[in-house]
Coordinates of C-alpha atoms in Angstrom, one line a residue:
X17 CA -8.9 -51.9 89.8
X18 CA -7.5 -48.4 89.8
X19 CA -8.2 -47.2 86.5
X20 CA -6.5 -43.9 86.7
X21 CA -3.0 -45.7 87.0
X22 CA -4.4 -48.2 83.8
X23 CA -5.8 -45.2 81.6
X24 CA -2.1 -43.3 82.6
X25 CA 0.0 -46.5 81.7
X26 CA -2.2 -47.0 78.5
X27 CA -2.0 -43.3 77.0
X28 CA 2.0 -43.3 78.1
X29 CA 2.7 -46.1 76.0
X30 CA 0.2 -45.2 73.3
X31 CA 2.0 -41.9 73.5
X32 CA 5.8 -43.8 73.0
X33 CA 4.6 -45.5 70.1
X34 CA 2.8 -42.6 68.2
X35 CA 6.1 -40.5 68.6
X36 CA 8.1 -43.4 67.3
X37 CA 5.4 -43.8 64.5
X38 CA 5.9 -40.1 63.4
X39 CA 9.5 -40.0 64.3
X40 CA 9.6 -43.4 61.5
X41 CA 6.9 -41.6 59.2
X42 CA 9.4 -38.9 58.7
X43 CA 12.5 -40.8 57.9
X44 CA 10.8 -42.8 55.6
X45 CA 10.8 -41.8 52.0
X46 CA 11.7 -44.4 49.3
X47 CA 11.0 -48.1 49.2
X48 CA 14.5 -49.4 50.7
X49 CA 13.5 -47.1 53.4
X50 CA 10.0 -48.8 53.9
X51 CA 11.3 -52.3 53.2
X52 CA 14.8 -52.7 53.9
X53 CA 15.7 -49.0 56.8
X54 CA 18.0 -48.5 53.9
X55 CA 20.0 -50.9 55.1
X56 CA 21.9 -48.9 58.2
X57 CA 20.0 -50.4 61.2
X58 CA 22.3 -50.3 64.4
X59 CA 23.0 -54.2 65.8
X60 CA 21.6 -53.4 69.3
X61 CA 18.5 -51.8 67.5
X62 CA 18.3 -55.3 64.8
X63 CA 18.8 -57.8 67.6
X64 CA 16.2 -56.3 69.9
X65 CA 13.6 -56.3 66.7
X66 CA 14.9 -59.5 66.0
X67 CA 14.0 -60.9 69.5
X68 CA 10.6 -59.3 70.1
X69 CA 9.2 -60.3 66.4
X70 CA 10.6 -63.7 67.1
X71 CA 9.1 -64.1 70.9
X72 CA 5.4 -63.3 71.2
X73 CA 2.0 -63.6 73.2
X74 CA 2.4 -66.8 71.2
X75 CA 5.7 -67.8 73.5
X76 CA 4.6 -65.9 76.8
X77 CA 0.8 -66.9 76.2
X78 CA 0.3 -70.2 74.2
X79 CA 3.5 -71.7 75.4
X80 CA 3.4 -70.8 78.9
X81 CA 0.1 -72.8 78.9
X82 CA 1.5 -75.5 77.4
X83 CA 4.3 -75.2 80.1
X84 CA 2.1 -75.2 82.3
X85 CA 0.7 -78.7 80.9
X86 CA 3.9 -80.2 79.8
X87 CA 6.1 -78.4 82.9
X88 CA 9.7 -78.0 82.7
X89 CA 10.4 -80.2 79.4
X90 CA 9.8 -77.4 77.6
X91 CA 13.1 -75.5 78.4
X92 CA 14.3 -77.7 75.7
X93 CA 12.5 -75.3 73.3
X94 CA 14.9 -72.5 75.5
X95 CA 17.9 -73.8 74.7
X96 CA 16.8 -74.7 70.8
X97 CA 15.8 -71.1 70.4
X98 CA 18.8 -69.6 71.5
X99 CA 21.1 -72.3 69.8
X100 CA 19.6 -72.3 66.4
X101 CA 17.3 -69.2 66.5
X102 CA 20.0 -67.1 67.7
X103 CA 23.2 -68.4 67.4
X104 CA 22.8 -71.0 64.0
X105 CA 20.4 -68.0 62.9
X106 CA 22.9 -64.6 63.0
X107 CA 26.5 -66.4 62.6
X108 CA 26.2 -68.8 59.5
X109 CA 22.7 -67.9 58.1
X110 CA 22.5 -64.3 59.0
X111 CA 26.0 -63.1 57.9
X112 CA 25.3 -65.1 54.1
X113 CA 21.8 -64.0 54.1
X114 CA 23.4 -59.8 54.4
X115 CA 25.9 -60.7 51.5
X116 CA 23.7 -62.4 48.7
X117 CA 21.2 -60.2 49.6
X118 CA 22.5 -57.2 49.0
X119 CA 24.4 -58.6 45.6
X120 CA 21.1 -59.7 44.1
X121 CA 19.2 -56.7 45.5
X122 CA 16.2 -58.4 47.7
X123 CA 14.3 -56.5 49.4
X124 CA 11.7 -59.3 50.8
X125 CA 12.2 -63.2 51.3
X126 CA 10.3 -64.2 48.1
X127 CA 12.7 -61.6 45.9
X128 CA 16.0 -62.7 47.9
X129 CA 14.9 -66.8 46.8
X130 CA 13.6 -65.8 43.5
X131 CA 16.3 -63.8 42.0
X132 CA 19.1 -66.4 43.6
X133 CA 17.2 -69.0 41.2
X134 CA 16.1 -66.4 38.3
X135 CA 12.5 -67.4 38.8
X136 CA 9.3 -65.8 38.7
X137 CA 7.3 -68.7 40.0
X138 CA 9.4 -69.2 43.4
X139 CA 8.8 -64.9 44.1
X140 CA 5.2 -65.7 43.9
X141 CA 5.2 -69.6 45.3
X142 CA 6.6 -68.1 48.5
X143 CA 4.1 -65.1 48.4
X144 CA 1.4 -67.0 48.5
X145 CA 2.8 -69.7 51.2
X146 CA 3.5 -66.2 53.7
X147 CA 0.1 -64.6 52.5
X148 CA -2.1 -67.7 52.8
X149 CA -0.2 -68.8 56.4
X150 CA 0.9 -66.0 58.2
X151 CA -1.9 -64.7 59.1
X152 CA -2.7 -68.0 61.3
X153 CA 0.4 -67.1 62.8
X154 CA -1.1 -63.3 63.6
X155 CA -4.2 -64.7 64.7
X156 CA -2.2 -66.8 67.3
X157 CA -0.4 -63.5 68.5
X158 CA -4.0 -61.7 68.9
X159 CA -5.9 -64.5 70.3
X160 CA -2.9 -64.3 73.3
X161 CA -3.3 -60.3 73.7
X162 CA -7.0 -60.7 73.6
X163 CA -7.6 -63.4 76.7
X164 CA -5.4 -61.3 78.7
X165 CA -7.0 -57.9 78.2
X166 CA -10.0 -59.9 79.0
X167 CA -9.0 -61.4 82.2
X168 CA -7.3 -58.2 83.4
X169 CA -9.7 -55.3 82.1
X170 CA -12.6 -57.3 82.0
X171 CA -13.8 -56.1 78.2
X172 CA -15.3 -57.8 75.5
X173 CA -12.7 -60.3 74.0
X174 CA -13.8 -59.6 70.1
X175 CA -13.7 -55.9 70.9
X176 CA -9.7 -56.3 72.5
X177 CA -9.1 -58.3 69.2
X178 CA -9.6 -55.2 66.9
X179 CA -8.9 -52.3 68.9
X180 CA -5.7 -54.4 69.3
X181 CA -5.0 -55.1 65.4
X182 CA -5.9 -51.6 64.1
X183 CA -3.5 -49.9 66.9
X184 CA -0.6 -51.9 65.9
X185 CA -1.5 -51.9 62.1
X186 CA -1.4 -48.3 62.4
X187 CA 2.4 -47.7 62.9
X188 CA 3.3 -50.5 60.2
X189 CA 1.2 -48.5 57.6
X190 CA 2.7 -45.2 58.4
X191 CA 6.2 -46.2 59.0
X192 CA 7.3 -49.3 57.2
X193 CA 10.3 -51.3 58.7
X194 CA 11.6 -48.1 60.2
X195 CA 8.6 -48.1 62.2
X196 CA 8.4 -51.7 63.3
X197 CA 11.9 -51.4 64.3
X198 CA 11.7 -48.2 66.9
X199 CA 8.6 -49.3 68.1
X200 CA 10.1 -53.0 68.6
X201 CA 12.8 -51.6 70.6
X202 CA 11.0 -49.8 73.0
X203 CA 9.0 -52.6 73.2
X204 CA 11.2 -55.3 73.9
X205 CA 12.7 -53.0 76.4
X206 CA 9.2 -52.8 78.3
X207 CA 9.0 -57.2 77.6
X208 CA 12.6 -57.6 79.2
X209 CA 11.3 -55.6 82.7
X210 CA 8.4 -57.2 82.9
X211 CA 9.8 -60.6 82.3
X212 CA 12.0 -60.2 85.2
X213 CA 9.9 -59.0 87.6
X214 CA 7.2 -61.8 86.7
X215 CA 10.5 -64.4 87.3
X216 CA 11.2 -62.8 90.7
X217 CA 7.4 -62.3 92.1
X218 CA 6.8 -65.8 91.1
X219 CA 9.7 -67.8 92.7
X220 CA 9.0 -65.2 95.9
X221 CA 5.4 -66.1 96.0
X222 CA 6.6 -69.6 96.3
X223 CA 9.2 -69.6 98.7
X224 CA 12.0 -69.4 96.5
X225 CA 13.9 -71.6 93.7
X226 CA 14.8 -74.7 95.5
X227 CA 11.3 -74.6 97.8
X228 CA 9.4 -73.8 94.3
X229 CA 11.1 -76.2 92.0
X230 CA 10.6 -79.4 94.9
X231 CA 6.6 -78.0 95.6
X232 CA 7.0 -78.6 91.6
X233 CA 8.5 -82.5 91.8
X234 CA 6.4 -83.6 94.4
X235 CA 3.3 -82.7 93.3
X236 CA 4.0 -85.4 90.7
X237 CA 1.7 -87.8 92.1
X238 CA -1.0 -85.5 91.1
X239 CA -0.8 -85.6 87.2
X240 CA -5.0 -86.5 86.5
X241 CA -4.5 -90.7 85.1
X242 CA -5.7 -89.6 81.6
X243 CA -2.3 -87.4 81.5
X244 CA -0.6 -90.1 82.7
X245 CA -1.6 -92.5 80.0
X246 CA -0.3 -90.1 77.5
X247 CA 3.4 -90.3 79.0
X248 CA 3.0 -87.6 81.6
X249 CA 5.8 -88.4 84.8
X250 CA 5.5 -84.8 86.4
X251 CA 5.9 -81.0 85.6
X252 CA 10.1 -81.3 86.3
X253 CA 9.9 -84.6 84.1
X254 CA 10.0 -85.2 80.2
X255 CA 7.3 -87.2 79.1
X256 CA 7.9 -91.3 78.7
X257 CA 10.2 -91.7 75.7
X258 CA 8.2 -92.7 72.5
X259 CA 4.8 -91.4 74.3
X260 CA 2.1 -89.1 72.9
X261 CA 3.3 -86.3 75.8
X262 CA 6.8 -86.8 74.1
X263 CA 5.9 -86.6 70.0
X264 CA 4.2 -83.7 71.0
X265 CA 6.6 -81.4 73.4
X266 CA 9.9 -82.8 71.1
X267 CA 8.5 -82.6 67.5
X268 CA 5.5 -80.1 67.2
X269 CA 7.0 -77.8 70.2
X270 CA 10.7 -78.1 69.9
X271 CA 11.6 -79.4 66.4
X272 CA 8.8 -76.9 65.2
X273 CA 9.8 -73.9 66.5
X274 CA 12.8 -74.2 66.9
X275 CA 13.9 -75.3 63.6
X276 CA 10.9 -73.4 62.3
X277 CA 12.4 -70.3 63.4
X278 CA 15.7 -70.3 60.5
X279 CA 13.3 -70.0 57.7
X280 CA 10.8 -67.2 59.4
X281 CA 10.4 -64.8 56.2
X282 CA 9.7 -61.7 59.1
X283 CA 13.3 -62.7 60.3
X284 CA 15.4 -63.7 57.8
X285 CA 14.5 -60.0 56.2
X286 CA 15.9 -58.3 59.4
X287 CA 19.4 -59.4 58.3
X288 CA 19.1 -57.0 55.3
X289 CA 18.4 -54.0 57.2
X290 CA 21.9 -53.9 58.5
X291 CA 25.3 -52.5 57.1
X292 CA 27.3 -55.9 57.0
X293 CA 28.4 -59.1 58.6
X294 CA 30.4 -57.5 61.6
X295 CA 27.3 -55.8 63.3
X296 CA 25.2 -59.3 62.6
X297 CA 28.2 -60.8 64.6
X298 CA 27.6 -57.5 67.4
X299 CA 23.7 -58.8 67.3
X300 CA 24.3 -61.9 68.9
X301 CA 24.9 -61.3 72.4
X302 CA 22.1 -58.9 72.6
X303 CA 19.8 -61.4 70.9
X304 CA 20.4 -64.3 72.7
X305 CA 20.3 -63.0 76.4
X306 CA 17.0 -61.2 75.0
X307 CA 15.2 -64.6 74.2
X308 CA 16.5 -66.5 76.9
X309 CA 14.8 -64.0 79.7
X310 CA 11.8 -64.2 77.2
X311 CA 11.0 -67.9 76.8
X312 CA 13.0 -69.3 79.7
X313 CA 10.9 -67.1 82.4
X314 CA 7.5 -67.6 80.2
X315 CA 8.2 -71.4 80.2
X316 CA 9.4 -71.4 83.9
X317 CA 6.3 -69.4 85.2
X318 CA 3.9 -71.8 83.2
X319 CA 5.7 -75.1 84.6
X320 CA 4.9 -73.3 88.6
X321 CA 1.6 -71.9 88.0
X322 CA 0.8 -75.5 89.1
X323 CA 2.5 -75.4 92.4
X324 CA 1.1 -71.5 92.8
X325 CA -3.0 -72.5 91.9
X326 CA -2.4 -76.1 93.9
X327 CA -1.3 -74.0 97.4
X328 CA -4.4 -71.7 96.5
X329 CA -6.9 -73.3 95.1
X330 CA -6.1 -76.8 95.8
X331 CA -6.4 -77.6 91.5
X332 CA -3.3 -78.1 88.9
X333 CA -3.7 -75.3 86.4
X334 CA -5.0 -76.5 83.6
X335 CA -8.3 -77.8 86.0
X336 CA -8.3 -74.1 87.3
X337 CA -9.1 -72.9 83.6
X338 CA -11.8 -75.5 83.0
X339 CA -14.5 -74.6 80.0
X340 CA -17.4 -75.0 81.8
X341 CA -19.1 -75.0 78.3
X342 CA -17.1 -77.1 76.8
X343 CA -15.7 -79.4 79.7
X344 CA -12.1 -79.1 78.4
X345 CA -9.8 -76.4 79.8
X346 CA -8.4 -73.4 77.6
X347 CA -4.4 -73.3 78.2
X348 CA -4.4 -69.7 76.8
X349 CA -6.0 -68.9 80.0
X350 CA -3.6 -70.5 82.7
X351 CA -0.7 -67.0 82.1
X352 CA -3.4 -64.2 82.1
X353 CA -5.4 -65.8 85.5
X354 CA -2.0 -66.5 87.3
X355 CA -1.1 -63.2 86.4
X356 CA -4.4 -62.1 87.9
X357 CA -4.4 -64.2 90.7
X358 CA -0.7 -64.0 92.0
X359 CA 0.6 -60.5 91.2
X360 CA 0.2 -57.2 92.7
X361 CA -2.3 -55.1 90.7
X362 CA 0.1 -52.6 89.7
X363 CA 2.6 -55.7 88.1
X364 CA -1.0 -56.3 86.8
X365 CA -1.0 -53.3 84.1
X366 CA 3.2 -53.7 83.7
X367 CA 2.3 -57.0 82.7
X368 CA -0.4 -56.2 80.3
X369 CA 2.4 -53.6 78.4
X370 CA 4.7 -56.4 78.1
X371 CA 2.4 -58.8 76.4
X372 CA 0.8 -55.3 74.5
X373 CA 4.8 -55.0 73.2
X374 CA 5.2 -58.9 72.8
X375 CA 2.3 -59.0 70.1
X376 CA 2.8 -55.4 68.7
X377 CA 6.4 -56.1 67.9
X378 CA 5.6 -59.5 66.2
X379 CA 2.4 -58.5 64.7
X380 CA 4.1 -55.3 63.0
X381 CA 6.8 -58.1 61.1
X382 CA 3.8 -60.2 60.2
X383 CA 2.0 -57.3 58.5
X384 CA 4.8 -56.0 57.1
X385 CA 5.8 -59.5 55.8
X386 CA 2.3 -60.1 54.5
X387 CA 1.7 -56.4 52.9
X388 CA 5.2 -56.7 51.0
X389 CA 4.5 -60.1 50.0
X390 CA 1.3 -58.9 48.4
X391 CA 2.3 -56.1 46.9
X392 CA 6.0 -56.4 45.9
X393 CA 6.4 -60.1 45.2
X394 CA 2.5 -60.9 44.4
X395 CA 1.6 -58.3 41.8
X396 CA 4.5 -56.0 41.4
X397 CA 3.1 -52.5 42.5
X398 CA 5.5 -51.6 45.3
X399 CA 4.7 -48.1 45.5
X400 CA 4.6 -46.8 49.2
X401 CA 1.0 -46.3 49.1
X402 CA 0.1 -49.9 47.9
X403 CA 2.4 -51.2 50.4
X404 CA 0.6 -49.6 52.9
X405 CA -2.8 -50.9 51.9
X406 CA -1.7 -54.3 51.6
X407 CA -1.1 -54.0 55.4
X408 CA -4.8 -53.2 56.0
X409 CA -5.8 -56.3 53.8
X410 CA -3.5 -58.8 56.4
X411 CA -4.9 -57.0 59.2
X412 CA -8.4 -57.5 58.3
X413 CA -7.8 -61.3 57.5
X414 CA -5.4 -61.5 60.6
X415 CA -8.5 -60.4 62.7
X416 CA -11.0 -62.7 60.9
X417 CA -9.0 -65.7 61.9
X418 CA -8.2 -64.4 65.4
X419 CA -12.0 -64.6 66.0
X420 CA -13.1 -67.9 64.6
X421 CA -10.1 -69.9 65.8
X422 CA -10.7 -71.9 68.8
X423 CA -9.5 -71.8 72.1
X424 CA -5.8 -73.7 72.9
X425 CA -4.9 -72.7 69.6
X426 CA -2.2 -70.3 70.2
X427 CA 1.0 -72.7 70.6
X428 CA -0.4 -74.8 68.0
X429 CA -1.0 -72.6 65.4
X430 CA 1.9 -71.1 66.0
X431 CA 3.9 -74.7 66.2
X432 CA 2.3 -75.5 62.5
X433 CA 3.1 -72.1 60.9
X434 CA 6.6 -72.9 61.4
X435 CA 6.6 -76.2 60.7
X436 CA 5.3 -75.2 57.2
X437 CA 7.3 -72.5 56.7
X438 CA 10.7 -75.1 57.6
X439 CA 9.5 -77.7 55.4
X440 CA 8.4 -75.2 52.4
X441 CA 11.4 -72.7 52.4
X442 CA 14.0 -74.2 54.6
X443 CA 16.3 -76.4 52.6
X444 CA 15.7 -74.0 49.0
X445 CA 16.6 -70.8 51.8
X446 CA 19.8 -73.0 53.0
X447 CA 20.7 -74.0 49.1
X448 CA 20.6 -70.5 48.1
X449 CA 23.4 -69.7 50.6
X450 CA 25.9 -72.6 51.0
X451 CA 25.0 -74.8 48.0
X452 CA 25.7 -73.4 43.9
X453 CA 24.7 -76.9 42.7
X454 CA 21.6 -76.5 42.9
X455 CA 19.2 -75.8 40.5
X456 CA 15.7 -73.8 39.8
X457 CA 14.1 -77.1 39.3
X458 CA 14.8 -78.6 42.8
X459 CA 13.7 -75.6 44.3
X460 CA 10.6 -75.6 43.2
X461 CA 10.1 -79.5 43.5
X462 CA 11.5 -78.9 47.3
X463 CA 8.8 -76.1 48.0
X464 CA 6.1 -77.7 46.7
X465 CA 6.9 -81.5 48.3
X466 CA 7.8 -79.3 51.3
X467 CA 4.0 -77.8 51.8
X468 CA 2.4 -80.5 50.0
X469 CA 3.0 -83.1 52.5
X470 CA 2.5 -80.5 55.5
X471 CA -0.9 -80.3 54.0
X472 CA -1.6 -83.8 53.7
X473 CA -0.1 -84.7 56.8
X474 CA -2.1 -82.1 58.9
X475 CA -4.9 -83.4 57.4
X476 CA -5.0 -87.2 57.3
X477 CA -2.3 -88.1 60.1
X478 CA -1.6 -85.5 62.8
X479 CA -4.2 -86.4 65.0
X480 CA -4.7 -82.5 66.2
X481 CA -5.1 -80.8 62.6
X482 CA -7.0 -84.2 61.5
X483 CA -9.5 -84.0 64.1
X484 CA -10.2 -80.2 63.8
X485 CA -10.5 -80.4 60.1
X486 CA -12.5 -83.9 59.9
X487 CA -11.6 -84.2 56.0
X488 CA -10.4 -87.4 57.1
X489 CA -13.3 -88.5 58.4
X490 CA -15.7 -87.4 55.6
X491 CA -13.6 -88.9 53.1
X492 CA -12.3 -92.2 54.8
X493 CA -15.0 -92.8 57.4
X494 CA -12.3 -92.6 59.9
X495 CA -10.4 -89.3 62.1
X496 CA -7.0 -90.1 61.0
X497 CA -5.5 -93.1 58.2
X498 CA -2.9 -94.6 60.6
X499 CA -2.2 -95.6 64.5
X500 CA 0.1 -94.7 66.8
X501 CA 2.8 -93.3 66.7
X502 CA 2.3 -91.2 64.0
X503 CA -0.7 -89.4 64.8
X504 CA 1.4 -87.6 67.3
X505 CA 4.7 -86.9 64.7
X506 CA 4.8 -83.4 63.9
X507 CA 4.6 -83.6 59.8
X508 CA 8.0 -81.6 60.3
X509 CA 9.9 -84.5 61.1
X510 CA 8.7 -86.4 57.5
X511 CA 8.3 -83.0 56.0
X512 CA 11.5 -81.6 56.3
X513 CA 13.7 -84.4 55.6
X514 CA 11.4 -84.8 52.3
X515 CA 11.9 -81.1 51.1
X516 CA 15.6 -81.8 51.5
X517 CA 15.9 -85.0 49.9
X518 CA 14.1 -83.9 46.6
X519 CA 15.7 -80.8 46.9
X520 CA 19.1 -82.8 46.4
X521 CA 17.9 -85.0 43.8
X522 CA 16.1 -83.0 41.8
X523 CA 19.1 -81.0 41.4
X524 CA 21.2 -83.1 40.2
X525 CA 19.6 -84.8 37.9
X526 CA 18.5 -81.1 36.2
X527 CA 20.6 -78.2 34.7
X528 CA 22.5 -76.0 37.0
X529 CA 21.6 -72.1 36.9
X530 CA 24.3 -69.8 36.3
X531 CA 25.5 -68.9 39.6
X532 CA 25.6 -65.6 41.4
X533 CA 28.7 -64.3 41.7
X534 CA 28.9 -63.7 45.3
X535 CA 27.7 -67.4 45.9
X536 CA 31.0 -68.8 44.2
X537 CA 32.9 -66.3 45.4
X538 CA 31.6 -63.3 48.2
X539 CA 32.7 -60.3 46.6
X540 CA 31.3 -58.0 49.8
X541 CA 33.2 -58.2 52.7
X542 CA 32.3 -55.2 54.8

């Protein structure tokens, strides 16, 4: 390892980001500043904060293991992503989101769905949904950063955990939004190289695309019999239809993430940082070339780590990153030891910047999401200063989690973040733009049917957050209360349409509230 080129690289970018942090610091001096970039964020600068917050260590980490289990089906989460978290995302939410935002004056998610409905309640309902949640989602993003510095640099994997957290914490405390979004753009700038570079090394280690992608197919007959019996046909194959592999790559990876994605409070509040509709519509270009490289190369790379560690090792991947204390292999660990094992040492410490920038950039929107949740929509002292300390309480609970959760956790912590946050917030988020009828009441009956049967899904019949919890078993004597299939239905799928439907109802049996203007009619145009 040449640790002059590592300690170089590491003080370079630690350099970047301190002069954005000050450069942020500077411009930031009143609360639409610290919240909102007073609302005149360039469209190249929102689209690449946009992209980086969305696309993590979670994505390049988590799901490039599970890409690496699951192979090539999971390019359907690709093409959701950029569809829905992109295109649905900027063009019909984003552009409604800029203009009733800015006529009721939100400055967070909770305020923007609370003062649509005139409703204390749902301000401090979906505080406490993003305070109590997100940080399983920042644990996820840490957990990814922390196995790779521990593969590459060899350190201890608690001690990469919190040097990691406090260094990104840092800038979100001194510079608000302003600050996540510099620092997001250089970042995503460093993620895009090294995505690129990691597509071309890999395909040239393997002999090229076609050579790569048939290695791939034929190694098909290989898939261990236990894989198989879940609906496993290959790594360039979907899963049998109806099969466990299938319930679990289509509704917990796809469905939940990338329907997850439209009701992300760290990304709907990048809308409102922007001047109007017209640079949203500039955004989307930017933003949808920036996650395809992102996920389409992480979920690529994963699916041929199999054909890479089968030429040189003679194992599939996931037996390569066998537990021996446990027996079971850790999918975190496929990206970090192919990237190890297969790249040049110098791609080595490119790579470790771009997965630095991939968690930096999200965590910064999750802290900033979490600290304005608490302090602005949670207790009402949204002073710069108590905004800044509510950042330190989601880092330290952010950090807890990221060092008690177990290993293969990222994608599916990740995977049931958004699923909650879809069921909870989705269709109330959705009503608040395109539908005046409804009414405070179904909102709240929506949000609370929404994360009430998440919970009670997760913890009687999704056979993954059954098993880990066990208060199935301690309760009923049994790990989940029902067969197949539905142990392996994401609770999205029942969720979701659930939220909606009472939603619906609700509101029109109750009162309707008097509506915004600009929802009737949009009185902002520009």
């Amino acid at each position: 390892m040449d640790y002059g080129t590592l300690l170089i690289s590491l003080l370079l970018y630690l350099g970047i980001t301190v002069l954005l942090s000050v450069l942020a610091y500077r411009h930031t001096k009143t609360k639409k500043d610290y919240l909102l970039a007073g609302g005149e964020t360039h469209p190249f600068l929102m689209a690449l904060s946009y992209g980086s917050t969305f696309v993590s260590t979670s994505a390049i980490i988590g799901f490039g293991g599970s890409a690496a289990m699951f192979g090539m089906s999971l390019l359907w989460l690709t093409f959701c992503t950029i569809f829905v978290g992109v295109f649905v995302a900027f063009v019909i939410y984003g552009k409604r989101t800029l203009l009733v935002g800015k006529e009721l004056g939100a400055s967070t998610f909770p305020e923007f769905i609370a003062l649509r409905y005139k409703s204390e309640f749902i301000k401090k309902f979906c505080a406490l949904v993003i305070i109590a949640g997100m940080p399983l989602y920042a644990a996820a993003v840490m957990i990814g950063s922390g196995r790779f510095l521990e593969q590459l640099l060899h350190i201890d994997y608690n001690l990469a955990i919190i040097i990691f957290g406090v260094i990104t914490a840092a800038y979100v405390i001194t510079g608000g939004i302003k600050g996540v979004l510099y620092n997001d753009a250089f970042q995503a700038t460093i993620m895009f190289l090294g995505m690129i570079i990691l597509f071309a090394v890999t395909y040239s280690k393997l002999g090229g695309i076609t050579p790569a992608h048939q290695a791939l197919t034929d190694m098909a007959s290989l898939v261990p019999q236990s894989m198989v019996d879940k609906g496993h046909l290959g790594w360039t194959a979907m899963p049998a239809l109806g099969s466990e592999y299938w319930w679990v790559v289509v509704s917990t990876l796809v469905m939940g993430v990338g329907i997850g994605v439209l009701a992300q409070p760290q990304l709907v509040v990048r809308f409102l940082t922007v001047k109007g509709p017209r640079e949203i519509n500039r955004a989307v270009v930017v933003g949808g070339v920036f996650i395809l490289v992102m996920t389409g190369v992480a979920f690529t790379v994963g699916a041929l780590s199999n054909a890479y560690f089968y030429q040189t090792l003679g194992k599939i991947s996931i037996a390569a990153v066998m537990d021996a204390t446990t027996g079971k292999p850790n999918i975190d660990s496929i990206i970090p030891l192919f990237v190890s094992s297969a790249m040049p040492s110098w791609f080595g410490y490119l790579f470790m910047l771009t997965l630095l920038s991939a968690a930096m950039s999200t965590l910064s929107g999750q802290f900033h999401v979490i600290g304005t949740s608490l302090c602005n929509d949670l207790y009402k002292n949204s002073t710069l200063s108590s905004n800044r300390f509510s950042i330190l309480v989601a880092l330290v609970a952010s950090i807890y989690l990221a060092l008690k959760l177990p290993g293969s956790i990222i994608a599916v912590a990740t995977a049931i973040f958004f699923g909650v946050c879809a069921a909870t917030f989705l269709p109330a988020y959705t009503a608040a733009l395109f539908w005046p009828r409804a009414t405070k009441s179904g909102v709240i009956a929506s949000m609370i049917a929404g994360l009430a049967s998440s919970i009670l899904l997760m913890a009687f019949i999704h056979a993954k957050e059954a098993t880990a919890l066990g208060l199935s078993n301690i309760l009923f004597g049994k790990t989940t209360l029902v067969g197949m299939p539905w142990v392996y239905i994401d609770p999205i799928v029942i969720s979701l349409p659930l939220s909606a439907v009472t939603l619906v109802t609700v509101s029109l049996l109750t009162e309707k509230v008097s509506a915004v203007s600009l929802v009737e009619k949009p009185s902002i145009t520009k």
